Coordinates of C-alpha atoms and ligand atoms in Angstrom, one line a residue:
X1367 CA -30.8 -25.6 11.6
X1368 CA -28.3 -23.0 12.7
X1369 CA -24.8 -23.4 11.2
X1370 CA -22.0 -23.7 13.7
X1371 CA -19.6 -20.7 14.0
X1372 CA -16.1 -21.5 12.9
X1373 CA -13.4 -20.0 15.1
X1374 CA -9.8 -19.3 14.2
X1375 CA -7.0 -18.9 16.8
X1376 CA -4.9 -15.8 17.1
X1377 CA -1.3 -16.3 18.1
X1378 CA 1.2 -13.9 19.8
X1379 CA 4.4 -14.4 17.7
X1380 CA 6.6 -13.0 20.4
X1381 CA 5.6 -15.8 22.9
X1382 CA 4.1 -18.5 20.7
X1383 CA 0.9 -18.5 22.9
X1384 CA -2.6 -18.5 21.6
X1385 CA -4.2 -15.2 22.8
X1386 CA -7.7 -15.2 21.3
X1387 CA -10.1 -16.8 18.9
X1388 CA -12.3 -14.9 16.4
X1389 CA -15.3 -16.0 14.3
X1390 CA -14.7 -16.7 10.6
X1391 CA -17.2 -15.2 8.1
X1392 CA -18.1 -17.8 5.5
X1393 CA -19.1 -16.9 1.9
X1394 CA -22.8 -16.7 2.7
X1395 CA -22.2 -14.4 5.7
X1396 CA -20.0 -12.2 3.5
X1397 CA -22.8 -11.9 0.9
X1398 CA -25.3 -11.1 3.6
X1399 CA -23.1 -8.4 5.2
X1400 CA -22.4 -7.0 1.7
X1401 CA -26.2 -6.6 1.2
X1402 CA -26.5 -4.8 4.5
X1403 CA -23.6 -2.5 3.6
X1404 CA -25.1 -1.6 0.3
X1405 CA -28.3 -0.5 2.0
X1406 CA -26.4 1.5 4.6
X1407 CA -24.3 3.1 1.9
X1408 CA -27.3 4.9 0.3
X1409 CA -27.7 7.3 3.2
X1410 CA -23.9 7.5 3.8
X1411 CA -23.2 8.8 0.3
X1412 CA -26.0 11.4 0.6
X1413 CA -24.2 12.9 3.6
X1414 CA -22.1 16.0 2.8
X1415 CA -18.3 15.8 3.0
X1416 CA -18.6 17.9 6.2
X1417 CA -20.8 15.3 7.8
X1418 CA -18.6 12.4 6.8
X1419 CA -15.5 14.3 7.9
X1420 CA -17.2 14.8 11.4
X1421 CA -17.4 11.0 11.9
X1422 CA -13.8 10.4 10.8
X1423 CA -12.5 13.3 12.8
X1424 CA -14.2 11.7 15.9
X1425 CA -12.5 8.4 15.0
X1426 CA -9.1 10.3 14.9
X1427 CA -9.7 11.6 18.3
X1428 CA -10.8 8.2 19.5
X1429 CA -7.5 6.7 18.2
X1430 CA -5.4 9.4 19.9
X1431 CA -7.2 8.8 23.2
X1432 CA -6.9 5.0 22.9
X1433 CA -3.4 4.9 21.4
X1434 CA -2.1 2.7 24.2
X1435 CA -4.8 0.1 23.7
X1436 CA -4.3 0.1 20.0
X1437 CA -0.5 -0.2 20.4
X1438 CA -0.8 -3.2 22.8
X1439 CA -3.3 -4.9 20.4
X1440 CA -1.0 -4.5 17.4
X1441 CA 2.1 -5.6 19.4
X1442 CA 0.4 -8.7 20.8
X1443 CA -0.8 -10.1 17.5
X1444 CA 2.1 -9.0 15.3
X1445 CA 5.0 -9.4 17.7
X1446 CA 6.3 -6.0 16.7
X1447 CA 8.0 -3.5 19.0
X1448 CA 6.2 -0.7 20.7
X1449 CA 7.9 1.8 18.6
X1450 CA 7.0 0.1 15.4
X1451 CA 3.4 0.0 16.5
X1452 CA 3.5 3.6 17.6
X1453 CA 4.7 4.5 14.1
X1454 CA 1.6 2.8 12.7
X1455 CA -0.6 4.8 14.9
X1456 CA 1.1 8.0 14.0
X1457 CA 0.6 7.2 10.3
X1458 CA -3.0 6.3 10.9
X1459 CA -3.7 9.6 12.7
X1460 CA -2.0 11.5 9.8
X1461 CA -4.2 9.5 7.3
X1462 CA -7.4 10.6 9.1
X1463 CA -6.2 14.2 9.2
X1464 CA -5.1 14.2 5.6
X1465 CA -8.3 12.8 4.1
X1466 CA -10.5 15.0 6.3
X1467 CA -8.7 18.0 4.8
X1468 CA -8.3 17.0 1.1
X1469 CA -11.1 14.6 0.2
X1470 CA -13.6 17.3 -0.8
X1471 CA -11.1 19.1 -2.9
X1472 CA -9.9 16.0 -4.7
X1473 CA -13.5 14.9 -5.5
X1474 CA -14.7 18.3 -6.5
X1475 CA -16.6 18.3 -9.8
X1476 CA -14.5 19.6 -12.7
X1477 CA -16.2 22.0 -15.1
X1478 CA -14.8 23.4 -18.3
X1479 CA -15.7 24.4 -21.9
X1480 CA -14.6 21.9 -24.4
X1481 CA -12.4 22.7 -27.4
X1482 CA -13.6 19.7 -29.4
X1483 CA -14.6 21.2 -32.8
X1484 CA -18.0 19.4 -33.2
X1485 CA -19.2 20.6 -29.8
X1486 CA -17.0 23.6 -29.4
X1487 CA -17.6 25.7 -26.3
X1488 CA -20.1 23.4 -24.7
X1489 CA -20.1 23.1 -21.0
X1490 CA -18.6 19.8 -19.6
X1491 CA -18.9 18.5 -16.0
X1492 CA -16.9 15.5 -14.8
X1493 CA -18.1 14.2 -11.5
X1494 CA -16.9 11.5 -9.1
X1495 CA -19.5 9.0 -8.0
X1496 CA -18.6 6.4 -5.3
X1497 CA -18.5 2.8 -6.5
X1498 CA -20.8 1.7 -3.7
X1499 CA -19.2 -1.1 -1.8
X1500 CA -15.4 -1.3 -1.5
X1501 CA -13.6 -4.4 -0.3
X1502 CA -10.3 -3.8 1.4
X1503 CA -8.1 -6.9 1.8
X1504 CA -5.0 -6.5 3.9
X1505 CA -1.8 -8.2 5.0
X1506 CA -0.4 -8.9 8.5
X1507 CA 2.6 -6.7 8.6
X1508 CA 0.8 -3.4 9.2
X1509 CA -2.8 -4.3 10.3
X1510 CA -3.7 -0.7 11.0
X1511 CA -1.9 1.2 8.2
X1512 CA -2.0 -1.3 5.3
X1513 CA -5.5 -2.5 5.9
X1514 CA -7.6 0.0 7.9
X1515 CA -6.0 3.2 6.5
X1516 CA -7.0 2.3 2.9
X1517 CA -10.6 2.3 4.2
X1518 CA -10.4 6.0 5.2
X1519 CA -10.5 7.5 1.7
X1520 CA -13.0 4.9 0.5
X1521 CA -15.4 6.0 3.3
X1522 CA -14.7 9.7 2.8
X1523 CA -15.7 9.2 -0.9
X1524 CA -19.1 7.9 0.2
X1525 CA -18.6 4.2 -0.1
X1526 CA -19.4 1.4 2.4
X1527 CA -16.5 -0.8 3.2
X1528 CA -15.9 -4.5 3.9
X1529 CA -12.5 -4.9 5.5
X1530 CA -11.0 -8.4 5.3
X1531 CA -7.8 -8.3 7.5
X1532 CA -5.2 -11.0 7.4
X1533 CA -6.2 -14.1 9.3
X1534 CA -3.0 -13.6 11.2
X1535 CA -3.9 -10.2 12.6
X1536 CA -7.7 -9.9 13.1
X1537 CA -7.7 -8.2 16.4
X1538 CA -6.5 -4.8 15.3
X1539 CA -9.3 -4.7 12.6
X1540 CA -11.9 -5.6 15.2
X1541 CA -10.7 -2.7 17.3
X1542 CA -11.0 -0.3 14.4
X1543 CA -14.6 -1.5 14.0
X1544 CA -15.2 -0.6 17.7
X1545 CA -13.5 2.8 17.1
X1546 CA -15.8 3.7 14.2
X1547 CA -18.9 2.5 15.9
X1548 CA -18.1 4.7 18.9
X1549 CA -17.4 7.6 16.6
X1550 CA -20.8 7.7 15.1
X1551 CA -20.3 5.6 11.9
X1552 CA -23.8 4.4 10.9
X1553 CA -24.3 0.7 11.3
X1554 CA -23.4 -1.3 8.2
X1555 CA -21.2 1.3 6.5
X1556 CA -18.0 -0.3 7.8
X1557 CA -17.8 -4.0 8.5
X1558 CA -14.9 -6.3 9.4
X1559 CA -15.1 -9.9 8.0
X1560 CA -12.5 -12.3 9.3
X1561 CA -11.1 -15.4 7.7
X1562 CA -8.5 -16.6 5.3
X1563 CA -8.5 -17.2 1.5
X1564 CA -12.1 -18.2 1.2
X1565 CA -13.4 -15.1 3.0
X1566 CA -11.1 -13.0 0.8
X1567 CA -12.5 -14.6 -2.3
X1568 CA -16.1 -14.0 -1.1
X1569 CA -15.2 -10.3 -0.6
X1570 CA -13.9 -10.1 -4.2
X1571 CA -17.1 -11.6 -5.4
X1572 CA -19.4 -9.3 -3.4
X1573 CA -17.9 -5.8 -3.9
X1574 CA -17.7 -3.1 -6.6
X1575 CA -14.0 -2.3 -6.1
X1576 CA -11.1 -4.2 -4.5
X1577 CA -8.3 -2.6 -2.7
X1578 CA -5.8 -5.3 -2.1
X1579 CA -2.5 -5.3 -0.3
X1580 CA -0.4 -8.4 0.0
X1581 CA 1.9 -10.7 -1.9
X1582 CA 2.2 -10.6 -5.7
X1583 CA 1.0 -14.2 -6.0
X1584 CA -2.3 -13.5 -4.1
X1585 CA -2.7 -10.2 -5.9
X1586 CA -2.6 -12.1 -9.2
X1587 CA -5.3 -14.5 -7.9
X1588 CA -7.4 -11.5 -6.8
X1589 CA -7.1 -9.9 -10.2
X1590 CA -8.1 -13.2 -12.0
X1591 CA -11.1 -13.6 -9.8
X1592 CA -12.2 -9.9 -10.1
X1593 CA -12.0 -10.4 -13.9
X1594 CA -15.1 -12.6 -13.7
X1595 CA -17.3 -9.7 -12.6
X1596 CA -15.2 -7.0 -14.3
X1597 CA -14.5 -5.5 -10.8
X1598 CA -11.7 -3.0 -10.8
X1599 CA -8.7 -3.6 -8.5
X1600 CA -5.9 -1.6 -7.0
X1601 CA -3.0 -3.9 -6.0
X1602 CA -0.2 -3.0 -3.6
X1603 CA 2.1 -6.0 -3.8
X1604 CA 5.6 -7.2 -2.9
X1605 CA 8.9 -5.6 -3.3
X1606 CA 12.7 -6.0 -3.3
X1607 CA 13.7 -2.5 -2.7
X1608 CA 17.3 -1.5 -3.6
X1609 CA 19.5 1.1 -1.9
X1610 CA 22.4 2.5 -3.8
X1611 CA 25.3 4.0 -1.8
X1612 CA 27.6 6.1 -3.9
X1613 CA 31.3 6.6 -3.0
X1614 CA 30.6 10.3 -2.1
X1615 CA 27.7 9.4 0.4
X1616 CA 27.7 10.5 4.0
X1617 CA 28.7 7.0 5.2
X1618 CA 27.4 7.4 8.8
X1619 CA 24.0 8.5 7.6
X1620 CA 23.8 5.9 4.9
X1621 CA 24.7 3.1 7.4
X1622 CA 22.1 4.3 10.0
X1623 CA 19.4 4.7 7.4
X1624 CA 20.2 1.3 6.0
X1625 CA 19.9 -0.4 9.4
X1626 CA 16.6 1.3 10.2
X1627 CA 15.0 1.0 6.8
X1628 CA 15.9 -2.7 6.5
X1629 CA 15.2 -3.8 10.1
X1630 CA 12.3 -1.7 11.4
X1631 CA 9.2 -3.9 11.8
X1632 CA 11.8 -6.8 11.7
X1633 CA 12.1 -6.1 8.0
X1634 CA 8.5 -7.0 7.4
X1635 CA 7.8 -3.8 5.4
X1636 CA 6.8 -3.9 1.7
X1637 CA 9.1 -0.9 1.2
X1638 CA 11.9 -2.0 3.5
X1639 CA 15.5 -1.9 2.1
X1640 CA 16.0 -5.5 0.9
X1641 CA 19.4 -5.2 -0.9
X1642 CA 22.2 -2.7 -0.9
X1643 CA 24.7 -1.9 -3.6
X1644 CA 27.8 0.0 -2.5
X1645 CA 30.5 1.5 -4.7
X1646 CA 33.8 -0.3 -4.3
X1647 CA 35.7 2.7 -2.8
X1648 CA 33.6 2.7 0.4
X1649 CA 32.3 -0.9 0.5
X1650 CA 34.5 -2.3 3.3
X1651 CA 34.0 0.8 5.6
X1652 CA 30.2 0.7 5.0
X1653 CA 29.9 -3.0 5.7
X1654 CA 32.0 -2.6 8.9
X1655 CA 30.0 0.3 10.2
X1656 CA 26.6 -1.3 9.3
X1657 CA 27.7 -4.5 11.1
X1658 CA 28.6 -2.5 14.3
X1659 CA 25.2 -0.7 14.3
X1660 CA 23.2 -3.9 13.7
X1661 CA 25.2 -5.8 16.4
X1662 CA 24.2 -3.2 18.9
X1663 CA 20.4 -3.7 18.4
X1664 CA 18.2 -5.2 21.0
X1665 CA 15.7 -7.9 20.0
X1666 CA 12.7 -9.3 21.9
X1667 CA 9.1 -9.0 22.9
X1668 CA 7.6 -5.5 23.2
X1669 CA 8.3 -4.3 26.7
X1670 CA 7.3 -0.6 26.4
X1671 CA 8.5 2.2 24.1
X1672 CA 12.2 2.3 23.7
X1673 CA 12.8 -1.2 25.1
X1674 CA 13.8 -3.1 22.0
X1675 CA 14.5 -2.2 18.3
X1676 CA 13.8 -5.5 16.6
X1677 CA 10.7 -7.6 17.2
X1678 CA 9.4 -11.1 16.2
X1679 CA 8.5 -12.6 12.9
X1680 CA 4.7 -12.4 12.6
X1681 CA 3.8 -15.1 10.2
X1682 CA 5.1 -18.7 10.7
X1683 CA 6.0 -19.5 7.0
X1684 CA 8.0 -16.2 6.8
X1685 CA 10.8 -17.4 9.1
X1686 CA 11.3 -20.4 6.8
X1687 CA 11.8 -18.1 3.8
X1688 CA 14.2 -15.9 5.8
X1689 CA 16.2 -18.9 6.9
X1690 CA 16.3 -20.4 3.4
X1691 CA 17.6 -17.1 1.9
X1692 CA 20.3 -16.7 4.5
X1693 CA 21.4 -20.4 4.2
X1694 CA 21.5 -20.1 0.4
X1695 CA 23.7 -17.0 0.6
X1696 CA 26.1 -18.6 3.1
X1697 CA 26.3 -21.8 1.0
X1698 CA 27.2 -19.8 -2.0
X1699 CA 30.1 -17.9 -0.3
X1700 CA 28.5 -14.9 1.4
X1701 CA 29.7 -13.8 4.9
X1702 CA 27.4 -13.1 7.9
X1703 CA 29.0 -10.0 9.4
X1704 CA 26.5 -10.3 12.2
X1705 CA 23.5 -12.6 12.9
X1706 CA 22.6 -15.3 10.5
X1707 CA 20.4 -17.6 12.4
X1708 CA 16.9 -18.2 13.9
X1709 CA 16.9 -17.5 17.7
X1710 CA 16.0 -20.4 20.0
X1711 CA 13.6 -20.0 22.9
X1712 CA 10.0 -19.0 23.0
X1713 CA 8.5 -16.9 20.3
X1714 CA 9.6 -16.6 16.6
X1715 CA 12.7 -14.5 16.2
X1716 CA 15.4 -14.3 13.5
X1717 CA 18.6 -12.5 14.4
X1718 CA 19.2 -9.1 12.8
X1719 CA 21.6 -10.1 10.0
X1720 CA 24.1 -8.4 7.8
X1721 CA 25.3 -10.4 4.8
X1722 CA 28.4 -9.2 2.9
X1723 CA 29.9 -10.4 -0.4
X1724 CA 26.5 -11.4 -1.9
X1725 CA 25.6 -11.4 -5.6
X1726 CA 22.6 -12.0 -7.8
X1727 CA 23.1 -15.8 -7.9
X1728 CA 21.7 -15.7 -4.3
X1729 CA 17.9 -15.7 -3.5
X1730 CA 18.5 -13.0 -0.8
X1731 CA 19.2 -10.6 -3.7
X1732 CA 16.4 -11.6 -6.1
X1733 CA 13.4 -12.8 -4.0
X1734 CA 11.5 -10.9 -1.4
X1735 CA 12.8 -11.9 2.0
X1736 CA 10.6 -9.9 4.3
X1737 CA 12.8 -10.3 7.3
X1738 CA 15.5 -8.7 9.4
X1739 CA 18.3 -9.3 6.8
X1740 CA 20.6 -6.8 5.0
X1741 CA 22.5 -8.2 2.1
X1742 CA 25.2 -5.8 0.9
X1743 CA 26.9 -6.2 -2.6
X1744 CA 30.0 -4.5 -3.9
X1745 CA 29.7 -2.7 -7.2
X1746 CA 32.3 -1.1 -9.5
X1747 CA 30.3 2.0 -10.1
X1748 CA 26.8 3.7 -10.2
X1749 CA 26.0 2.3 -13.6
X1750 CA 26.5 -1.3 -12.3
X1751 CA 24.4 -0.5 -9.2
X1752 CA 21.5 0.9 -11.3
X1753 CA 21.6 -2.1 -13.7
X1754 CA 21.4 -4.5 -10.8
X1755 CA 18.8 -2.5 -8.9
X1756 CA 16.6 -2.7 -12.1
X1757 CA 17.3 -6.4 -12.6
X1758 CA 14.2 -7.4 -10.6
X1759 CA 10.6 -8.3 -11.4
X1760 CA 9.6 -5.9 -8.6
X1761 CA 9.5 -2.1 -8.7
X1762 CA 8.1 -0.8 -5.5
X1763 CA 10.6 1.7 -4.1
X1764 CA 14.3 2.6 -4.1
X1765 CA 16.8 4.8 -2.4
X1766 CA 20.1 6.5 -3.3
X1767 CA 22.8 8.0 -1.0
X1768 CA 25.1 10.6 -2.3
X1769 CA 26.4 14.0 -1.2
X1770 CA 25.5 15.5 -4.6
X1771 CA 21.7 16.2 -4.6
X1772 CA 21.4 16.6 -8.4
X1773 CA 23.3 13.4 -9.0
X1774 CA 20.9 11.6 -6.5
X1775 CA 17.9 12.8 -8.4
X1776 CA 19.4 11.8 -11.7
X1777 CA 20.0 8.3 -10.4
X1778 CA 16.5 8.2 -9.0
X1779 CA 15.1 8.8 -12.5
X1780 CA 17.0 5.8 -13.8
X1781 CA 15.6 3.5 -11.2
X1782 CA 12.5 1.4 -12.3
X1783 CA 10.2 1.8 -9.3
X1784 CA 7.2 3.8 -8.0
X1785 CA 9.2 6.0 -5.6
X1786 CA 12.8 6.8 -4.8
X1787 CA 14.2 8.7 -1.8
X1788 CA 17.4 10.6 -2.0
X1789 CA 19.5 10.2 1.2
X1790 CA 16.6 8.6 2.9
X1791 CA 14.3 5.5 2.6
X1792 CA 10.8 4.5 3.6
X1793 CA 9.7 8.0 4.7
X1794 CA 8.0 8.9 1.4
X1795 CA 5.2 6.8 2.8
X1796 CA 4.3 9.8 5.0
X1797 CA 4.0 12.0 1.9
X1798 CA 0.2 11.6 1.7
X1799 CA -0.1 14.1 -1.1
X1800 CA 2.0 12.1 -3.6
X1801 CA 1.1 8.7 -5.1
X1802 CA 2.6 5.6 -3.5
X1803 CA 2.4 2.5 -5.7
X1804 CA 4.5 -0.1 -7.4
X1805 CA 5.8 -0.7 -10.9
X1806 CA 6.1 -4.1 -12.6
X1807 CA 4.8 -6.9 -10.4
X1808 CA 4.7 -4.6 -7.3
X1809 CA 1.3 -3.5 -8.2
X1810 CA -1.4 -1.6 -10.1
X1811 CA -2.7 1.8 -9.1
X1812 CA -1.6 3.7 -6.0
X1813 CA -2.6 5.0 -2.6
X1814 CA -2.3 8.6 -1.4
X1815 CA -2.7 11.8 -3.4
X1816 CA -5.7 12.6 -5.6
X1817 CA -5.6 9.2 -7.2
X1818 CA -5.8 7.6 -3.8
X1819 CA -9.4 8.7 -3.4
X1820 CA -10.5 9.1 -7.0
X1821 CA -9.9 5.4 -7.6
X1822 CA -12.8 4.6 -5.2
X1823 CA -15.1 6.5 -7.6
X1824 CA -16.5 6.1 -11.1
X1825 CA -16.3 9.2 -13.2
X1826 CA -19.4 10.5 -15.0
X1827 CA -19.1 13.1 -17.7
X1828 CA -22.1 15.4 -18.4
X1829 CA -22.1 17.3 -21.6
X1830 CA -24.2 20.4 -21.3
X1831 CA -26.7 21.5 -23.9
X1832 CA -25.7 23.3 -27.1
X1833 CA -27.7 25.5 -29.4
X1834 CA -31.2 24.1 -29.9
X1835 CA -31.1 23.7 -33.7
X1836 CA -33.8 21.6 -35.4
X1837 CA -31.1 19.5 -37.1
X1838 CA -27.4 19.4 -36.7
X1839 CA -25.1 19.2 -39.7
X1840 CA -24.0 15.6 -38.9
X1841 CA -27.6 14.3 -38.4
X1842 CA -29.4 12.1 -41.0
X1843 CA -29.8 12.0 -43.9
X1844 CA -26.2 12.0 -45.2
X1845 CA -25.6 13.9 -48.4
X1846 CA -22.5 14.0 -50.7
X1847 CA -22.3 17.8 -50.4
X1848 CA -22.2 17.9 -46.6
X1849 CA -19.9 14.9 -46.4
X1850 CA -17.5 16.6 -48.8
X1851 CA -17.7 19.8 -46.8
X1852 CA -17.0 18.1 -43.5
X1853 CA -14.1 16.0 -45.0
X1854 CA -12.6 19.3 -46.3
X1855 CA -13.0 21.0 -42.9
X1856 CA -11.3 18.0 -41.0
X1857 CA -8.5 17.9 -43.6
X1858 CA -7.9 21.7 -43.2
X1859 CA -8.0 21.4 -39.4
X1860 CA -5.7 18.5 -38.9
X1861 CA -3.8 18.1 -42.2
X1862 CA -1.5 21.0 -41.8
Ligands
NAD2484 P1 -0.9 -12.5 1.4 O1 -0.9 -12.3 -0.1 O2 -0.6 -13.9 1.8 O3 -2.3 -12.2 2.0 C1 -2.9 -10.9 1.9 C2 -4.4 -11.0 2.2 O4 -5.0 -11.7 1.1 C3 -4.8 -11.7 3.5 O5 -5.8 -11.0 4.1 C4 -5.2 -13.1 3.0 O6 -6.1 -13.7 3.8 C5 -5.9 -12.7 1.7 N1 -6.0 -13.7 0.7 C6 -5.3 -14.9 0.5 N2 -5.7 -15.5 -0.6 C7 -6.7 -14.8 -1.1 C8 -7.5 -15.0 -2.3 N3 -7.3 -16.0 -3.1 N4 -8.4 -14.0 -2.6 C9 -8.6 -13.0 -1.8 N5 -7.9 -12.8 -0.7 C10 -6.9 -13.7 -0.3 O7 0.1 -11.5 2.0 P2 0.7 -11.4 3.5 O8 1.6 -12.5 3.6 O9 -0.4 -11.2 4.4 O10 1.5 -10.0 3.4 C11 2.8 -9.9 3.0 C12 3.0 -9.4 1.6 O11 2.3 -8.2 1.5 C13 4.4 -9.1 1.2 O12 4.6 -9.6 -0.1 C14 4.5 -7.6 1.2 O13 5.5 -7.1 0.4 C15 3.1 -7.2 0.8 N6 2.8 -5.9 1.2 C16 2.7 -4.9 0.3 C17 2.4 -3.6 0.6 C18 2.4 -2.5 -0.4 O14 1.9 -1.4 -0.1 N7 2.9 -2.7 -1.6 C19 2.2 -3.3 2.0 C20 2.3 -4.3 2.9 C21 2.5 -5.6 2.5

């Protein structure tokens, strides 16, 4: 008897309407698709880098040609603005271009002569071998960049991929499957499996490597489950990124960067600015200017590029968290300089909000809000700002604003997080040649850079042949004379 296909609805957050339904892949189907992917991977890994690059280059051109369709799909299912979606597409195009150019170099075999005394001078080769089947599990905030783009280096390395997008945003992933199919990707090498937690768990069970992006709590569950099969994981998790504004900062730039970095994508960015510490001397002026900028922003459904700055809240439970954090801050004495409430009417919107006079007794300063809110705290000096910035279980990114570049870099080195921008925020995500990953509970491993593709491979070390003696000095049988000789040699070598 055929099993009935389970369907899940897709909602447009900006209107509240159901716009589509997609089929859910159950555990048995995931296992079946994984087996098909493993078969397809055998031929894919045998292709040269040049051949794999040709497919992904064709996909890049497909995306450039179909950018409007991709943008509309992303906007519809996330509720983000056209410009936020356009940024995703720009990053995705850059991702294709970057991995086409660098993959072969990053995965080139390393050859050297070893200095290890017992095998001195022997030839060593270290090679990168694709794991086989990679599972990419993604969140809803950037369905193209934080889900599909992590598949690109996995594919370039010669793996097959199962992509499990968020159940909130399956349509973008389905469009990427269409993109790759039309770009010459062999059947079975790239597969989208839709569904929620159970589908995600089935992916973890079925693959050889898990690339997970999402909340810290889910990342922990993924890691626990992967432990059962000793499957390696890379985790890109939540954040509570701090911005430090020094008294000598260019105030206008700092305020503009704060507004953009906290509110783009409605603040639903893992690396968005979630809290700001401003030195006392410029605190009042900074808050006033930031309030003015944020008050002038337009919010609403995407209506074409340049039409609105702030979009909807994609995931229903998220607006409850945002509301709880704002209410908690106001109850404890914070001041809403602008915004502060959920907007009524169709769709799911929260007003762009600046909260002043906040402190660490408030959840808006200690828990991930993931919404269009900017809490700003007054600090006595830079030391207090750094202490508070580091007073967090998260350690994804940070930023510091000062007119003294050397001082900015010195502050950056004292911040406990995976990346820090000086006089900027967010944009380090575009630096594809440097690692991007979190410290503390913000993750394990990183994307981008050499590590961003090597992680999808196992290393194999091949030790070349040495002189063909009949018997080496350390071979059996042991003798007191040789043992003494070797012990003396080791003592002389390392005992000095
Ligand atoms: P989430 O953790 O709720 O879900 C992420 C994905 O995991 C979804 O596809 C979901 O279906 C799946 N999933 C849920 N339970 C699972 C399980 N037990 N096993 C396997 N898969 C499971 O996260 P979200 O709400 O979609 O995304 C928002 C979070 O993602 C925020 O915390 C944000 O900071 C984080 N994020 C981090 C980065 C980064 O690069 N560090 C980037 C984007 C988003």
